[in-house]
PDB file of C-alpha atoms in Angstrom:
ATOM      1  CA  MET A 433     167.106  23.852  38.207  1.00  0.00           C
ATOM      2  CA  GLY A 434     167.697  24.633  34.274  1.00  0.00           C
ATOM      3  CA  ILE A 435     169.355  20.813  34.031  1.00  0.00           C
ATOM      4  CA  VAL A 436     166.259  19.309  36.064  1.00  0.00           C
ATOM      5  CA  LEU A 437     164.101  21.284  33.492  1.00  0.00           C
ATOM      6  CA  LEU A 438     166.281  19.561  30.536  1.00  0.00           C
ATOM      7  CA  GLY A 439     166.040  16.104  32.346  1.00  0.00           C
ATOM      8  CA  TYR A 440     161.668  16.348  32.703  1.00  0.00           C
ATOM      9  CA  ILE A 441     162.070  17.120  28.589  1.00  0.00           C
ATOM     10  CA  ALA A 442     164.498  13.854  28.468  1.00  0.00           C
ATOM     11  CA  ALA A 443     162.231  11.797  30.303  1.00  0.00           C
ATOM     12  CA  LEU A 444     159.021  13.007  28.333  1.00  0.00           C
ATOM     13  CA  TYR A 445     160.615  11.575  25.079  1.00  0.00           C
ATOM     14  CA  LEU A 446     161.572   8.455  26.823  1.00  0.00           C
ATOM     15  CA  VAL A 447     158.486   7.508  27.893  1.00  0.00           C
ATOM     16  CA  GLU A 448     156.707   8.240  24.755  1.00  0.00           C
ATOM     17  CA  TYR A 449     159.752   6.699  22.900  1.00  0.00           C
ATOM     18  CA  TYR A 450     159.278   3.018  25.436  1.00  0.00           C
ATOM     19  CA  THR A 451     155.598   3.000  26.213  1.00  0.00           C
ATOM     20  CA  ASP A 452     152.203   3.789  24.377  1.00  0.00           C
ATOM     21  CA  PHE A 453     152.101   6.709  26.685  1.00  0.00           C
ATOM     22  CA  ASN A 454     151.366   9.593  24.328  1.00  0.00           C
ATOM     23  CA  ILE A 455     150.454  12.740  25.534  1.00  0.00           C
ATOM     24  CA  PRO A 456     148.784  14.914  23.027  1.00  0.00           C
ATOM     25  CA  GLU A 457     150.944  16.910  20.550  1.00  0.00           C
ATOM     26  CA  GLY A 458     149.583  20.137  22.009  1.00  0.00           C
ATOM     27  CA  VAL A 459     150.683  19.560  25.095  1.00  0.00           C
ATOM     28  CA  HIS A 460     153.739  18.378  24.253  1.00  0.00           C
ATOM     29  CA  ASP A 461     155.066  21.102  22.488  1.00  0.00           C
ATOM     30  CA  ILE A 462     153.624  23.617  25.283  1.00  0.00           C
ATOM     31  CA  ILE A 463     156.051  21.325  27.179  1.00  0.00           C
ATOM     32  CA  VAL A 464     159.002  21.299  25.907  1.00  0.00           C
ATOM     33  CA  ILE A 465     158.786  25.367  24.432  1.00  0.00           C
ATOM     34  CA  ALA A 466     158.050  26.452  28.222  1.00  0.00           C
ATOM     35  CA  PHE A 467     160.786  24.236  30.137  1.00  0.00           C
ATOM     36  CA  SER A 468     162.882  24.562  27.276  1.00  0.00           C
ATOM     37  CA  SER A 469     162.524  28.724  27.704  1.00  0.00           C
ATOM     38  CA  VAL A 470     162.943  28.629  31.204  1.00  0.00           C
ATOM     39  CA  ALA A 471     165.910  26.418  31.080  1.00  0.00           C
ATOM     40  CA  ILE A 472     167.553  29.122  28.486  1.00  0.00           C
ATOM     41  CA  ILE A 473     166.545  32.079  31.150  1.00  0.00           C
ATOM     42  CA  LEU A 474     168.034  29.568  33.979  1.00  0.00           C
ATOM     43  CA  PHE A 475     171.554  29.252  32.606  1.00  0.00           C
ATOM     44  CA  TYR A 476     171.355  32.961  31.196  1.00  0.00           C
ATOM     45  CA  VAL A 477     170.752  33.949  34.614  1.00  0.00           C
ATOM     46  CA  ALA A 478     173.428  31.851  35.754  1.00  0.00           C
ATOM     47  CA  TRP A 479     176.147  32.515  33.565  1.00  0.00           C
ATOM     48  CA  TRP A 480     175.266  36.281  34.931  1.00  0.00           C
ATOM     49  CA  LEU A 481     175.970  36.467  38.205  1.00  0.00           C
ATOM     50  CA  ILE A 482     179.080  33.883  37.615  1.00  0.00           C
ATOM     51  CA  LYS A 483     180.104  37.077  35.871  1.00  0.00           C
ATOM     52  CA  ASN A 484     179.133  39.719  37.754  1.00  0.00           C
ATOM     53  CA  PRO A 485     179.701  38.167  41.766  1.00  0.00           C
ATOM     54  CA  ALA A 486     178.733  40.488  44.945  1.00  0.00           C
ATOM     55  CA  THR A 487     180.016  40.961  48.057  1.00  0.00           C
ATOM     56  CA  TYR A 488     178.295  40.889  51.043  1.00  0.00           C
ATOM     57  CA  GLU A 489     180.296  42.847  53.646  1.00  0.00           C
ATOM     58  CA  ALA A 490     179.887  43.861  57.707  1.00  0.00           C
ATOM     59  CA  PHE A 491     182.400  45.642  59.098  1.00  0.00           C
ATOM     60  CA  ILE A 492     183.294  46.988  62.672  1.00  0.00           C
ATOM     61  CA  THR A 493     185.433  49.159  63.447  1.00  0.00           C
ATOM     62  CA  SER A 494     186.291  51.433  67.027  1.00  0.00           C
ATOM     63  CA  LYS A 495     183.789  54.067  65.414  1.00  0.00           C
ATOM     64  CA  GLU A 496     181.536  52.664  62.623  1.00  0.00           C
ATOM     65  CA  LEU A 497     179.613  49.457  62.117  1.00  0.00           C
ATOM     66  CA  SER A 498     179.327  49.208  58.311  1.00  0.00           C
ATOM     67  CA  ILE A 499     177.050  46.804  56.385  1.00  0.00           C
ATOM     68  CA  SER A 500     176.881  46.549  52.520  1.00  0.00           C
ATOM     69  CA  TYR A 501     174.461  44.495  50.711  1.00  0.00           C
ATOM     70  CA  PRO A 502     174.797  43.418  47.134  1.00  0.00           C
ATOM     71  CA  GLU A 503     172.218  45.439  45.091  1.00  0.00           C
ATOM     72  CA  SER A 504     170.747  46.554  48.154  1.00  0.00           C
ATOM     73  CA  MET A 505     170.995  50.022  49.056  1.00  0.00           C
ATOM     74  CA  SER A 506     168.236  50.057  51.719  1.00  0.00           C
ATOM     75  CA  TRP A 507     169.890  47.271  53.423  1.00  0.00           C
ATOM     76  CA  SER A 508     173.386  49.108  53.337  1.00  0.00           C
ATOM     77  CA  PHE A 509     173.862  51.438  56.283  1.00  0.00           C
ATOM     78  CA  THR A 510     177.193  52.669  57.729  1.00  0.00           C
ATOM     79  CA  VAL A 511     176.284  54.220  61.693  1.00  0.00           C
ATOM     80  CA  LYS A 512     178.570  55.033  64.613  1.00  0.00           C
ATOM     81  CA  ILE A 513     178.671  52.776  67.602  1.00  0.00           C
ATOM     82  CA  GLU A 514     178.054  55.604  69.770  1.00  0.00           C
ATOM     83  CA  ASP A 515     174.786  56.428  68.573  1.00  0.00           C
ATOM     84  CA  ILE A 516     173.734  52.299  68.829  1.00  0.00           C
ATOM     85  CA  LYS A 517     171.051  51.596  71.964  1.00  0.00           C
ATOM     86  CA  ARG A 518     170.677  47.835  71.125  1.00  0.00           C
ATOM     87  CA  ILE A 519     170.548  45.301  68.706  1.00  0.00           C
ATOM     88  CA  GLU A 520     166.725  44.068  68.924  1.00  0.00           C
ATOM     89  CA  HIS A 521     164.393  41.370  67.955  1.00  0.00           C
ATOM     90  CA  ARG A 522     160.982  42.643  65.928  1.00  0.00           C
ATOM     91  CA  GLN A 523     157.858  41.405  64.831  1.00  0.00           C
ATOM     92  CA  THR A 524     154.201  43.096  64.172  1.00  0.00           C
ATOM     93  CA  HIS A 525     151.158  40.965  64.804  1.00  0.00           C
ATOM     94  CA  SER A 526     148.008  41.978  62.865  1.00  0.00           C
ATOM     95  CA  SER A 527     144.765  40.098  61.427  1.00  0.00           C
ATOM     96  CA  GLY A 528     147.286  39.015  58.442  1.00  0.00           C
ATOM     97  CA  GLY A 529     149.248  36.853  61.141  1.00  0.00           C
ATOM     98  CA  LYS A 530     152.549  37.222  62.120  1.00  0.00           C
ATOM     99  CA  SER A 531     155.523  38.614  60.007  1.00  0.00           C
ATOM    100  CA  ILE A 532     159.001  37.328  59.884  1.00  0.00           C
ATOM    101  CA  VAL A 533     161.232  38.125  62.895  1.00  0.00           C
ATOM    102  CA  LYS A 534     163.821  41.115  61.328  1.00  0.00           C
ATOM    103  CA  THR A 535     166.973  41.575  63.427  1.00  0.00           C
ATOM    104  CA  GLY A 536     168.775  44.358  63.013  1.00  0.00           C
ATOM    105  CA  VAL A 537     170.000  47.371  65.092  1.00  0.00           C
ATOM    106  CA  LEU A 538     168.395  50.317  67.178  1.00  0.00           C
ATOM    107  CA  MET A 539     170.157  53.903  67.085  1.00  0.00           C
ATOM    108  CA  GLU A 540     169.907  56.323  70.436  1.00  0.00           C
ATOM    109  CA  ASN A 541     167.313  58.414  67.719  1.00  0.00           C
ATOM    110  CA  SER A 542     164.823  55.349  66.822  1.00  0.00           C
ATOM    111  CA  ASP A 543     166.169  54.747  63.692  1.00  0.00           C
ATOM    112  CA  PHE A 544     166.326  50.656  63.470  1.00  0.00           C
ATOM    113  CA  HIS A 545     168.278  48.835  60.339  1.00  0.00           C
ATOM    114  CA  GLU A 546     167.700  45.540  59.517  1.00  0.00           C
ATOM    115  CA  ILE A 547     170.322  42.867  59.141  1.00  0.00           C
ATOM    116  CA  SER A 548     169.634  40.045  57.174  1.00  0.00           C
ATOM    117  CA  MET A 549     170.596  36.374  58.420  1.00  0.00           C
ATOM    118  CA  ASN A 550     172.030  35.428  55.401  1.00  0.00           C
ATOM    119  CA  TYR A 551     175.229  35.540  54.079  1.00  0.00           C
ATOM    120  CA  GLY A 552     176.071  33.469  57.440  1.00  0.00           C
ATOM    121  CA  ASN A 553     175.455  35.811  59.952  1.00  0.00           C
ATOM    122  CA  SER A 554     176.076  35.767  63.450  1.00  0.00           C
ATOM    123  CA  VAL A 555     174.319  38.510  65.629  1.00  0.00           C
ATOM    124  CA  ASN A 556     175.079  37.514  68.453  1.00  0.00           C
ATOM    125  CA  LYS A 557     179.644  37.727  67.589  1.00  0.00           C
ATOM    126  CA  MET A 558     178.690  40.966  66.119  1.00  0.00           C
ATOM    127  CA  PHE A 559     176.742  41.662  69.204  1.00  0.00           C
ATOM    128  CA  LYS A 560     179.872  40.877  71.582  1.00  0.00           C
ATOM    129  CA  VAL A 561     182.242  42.506  69.495  1.00  0.00           C
ATOM    130  CA  LEU A 562     179.741  45.773  69.797  1.00  0.00           C
ATOM    131  CA  LYS A 563     179.859  45.679  73.017  1.00  0.00           C
ATOM    132  CA  SER A 564     183.126  45.392  73.879  1.00  0.00           C
ATOM    133  CA  ILE A 565     183.225  48.792  72.107  1.00  0.00           C
ATOM    134  CA  ASN A 566     180.534  50.363  73.707  1.00  0.00           C
ATOM    135  CA  PRO A 567     179.663  48.295  76.757  1.00  0.00           C
ATOM    136  CA  GLU A 568     176.017  50.150  77.018  1.00  0.00           C
ATOM    137  CA  ILE A 569     174.814  48.494  73.681  1.00  0.00           C
ATOM    138  CA  THR A 570     171.957  45.647  75.225  1.00  0.00           C
ATOM    139  CA  PHE A 571     170.519  42.829  73.457  1.00  0.00           C
ATOM    140  CA  PRO A 572     167.947  41.285  74.790  1.00  0.00           C
ATOM    141  CA  LYS A 573     166.605  38.040  73.805  1.00  0.00           C
ATOM    142  CA  THR A 574     163.260  38.378  73.504  1.00  0.00           C
ATOM    143  CA  VAL A 575     161.367  39.516  70.634  1.00  0.00           C
ATOM    144  CA  LYS A 576     159.504  43.218  70.621  1.00  0.00           C
ATOM    145  CA  LYS A 577     155.970  42.713  69.583  1.00  0.00           C
ATOM    146  CA  THR A 578     154.021  45.097  67.568  1.00  0.00           C
ATOM    147  CA  PHE A 579     150.339  44.270  67.033  1.00  0.00           C
ATOM    148  CA  TYR A 580     147.890  46.061  65.113  1.00  0.00           C
ATOM    149  CA  LEU A 581     144.775  46.157  64.403  1.00  0.00           C
ATOM    150  CA  PHE A 582     142.990  47.195  61.316  1.00  0.00           C
ATOM    151  CA  GLY A 583     145.953  48.850  60.172  1.00  0.00           C
ATOM    152  CA  LYS A 584     145.999  50.761  63.784  1.00  0.00           C
ATOM    153  CA  LYS A 585     149.214  50.223  66.370  1.00  0.00           C
ATOM    154  CA  ILE A 586     147.286  48.997  69.534  1.00  0.00           C
ATOM    155  CA  ARG A 587     150.291  48.583  71.488  1.00  0.00           C
TER     156      ARG A 587
END
């Protein structure tokens, strides 16, 4: 994206040099300064990400399911396989519309741990491994829908 922004700046100078089209000087300066600043920030972010790689990890052992998301403790969890009730899809509906479908692990104590679909996760493969360890775990293919009206759960 930073390279594209620098390309826009180069295109601006080329258009002004080879055509009679001129952008007002104030607008020209704002475009060049803004695009240059954003490009520098994007290059810095890319450099930082290269220097500080993060690793997504998902482990299934005979006793535990452990998922670790880079820099996100709220999505990282370790649970005992014997405590998993099922894997399910969830979606809420309200006056604001539908939420995105969330897939996760539902525990016997009703806790829900979301599994991100980023990083090439295959929940179906995870389910097959979990089911081989604990045959009582289910994975309904339907989406569990919860409806809200004026902030109150109606179903």
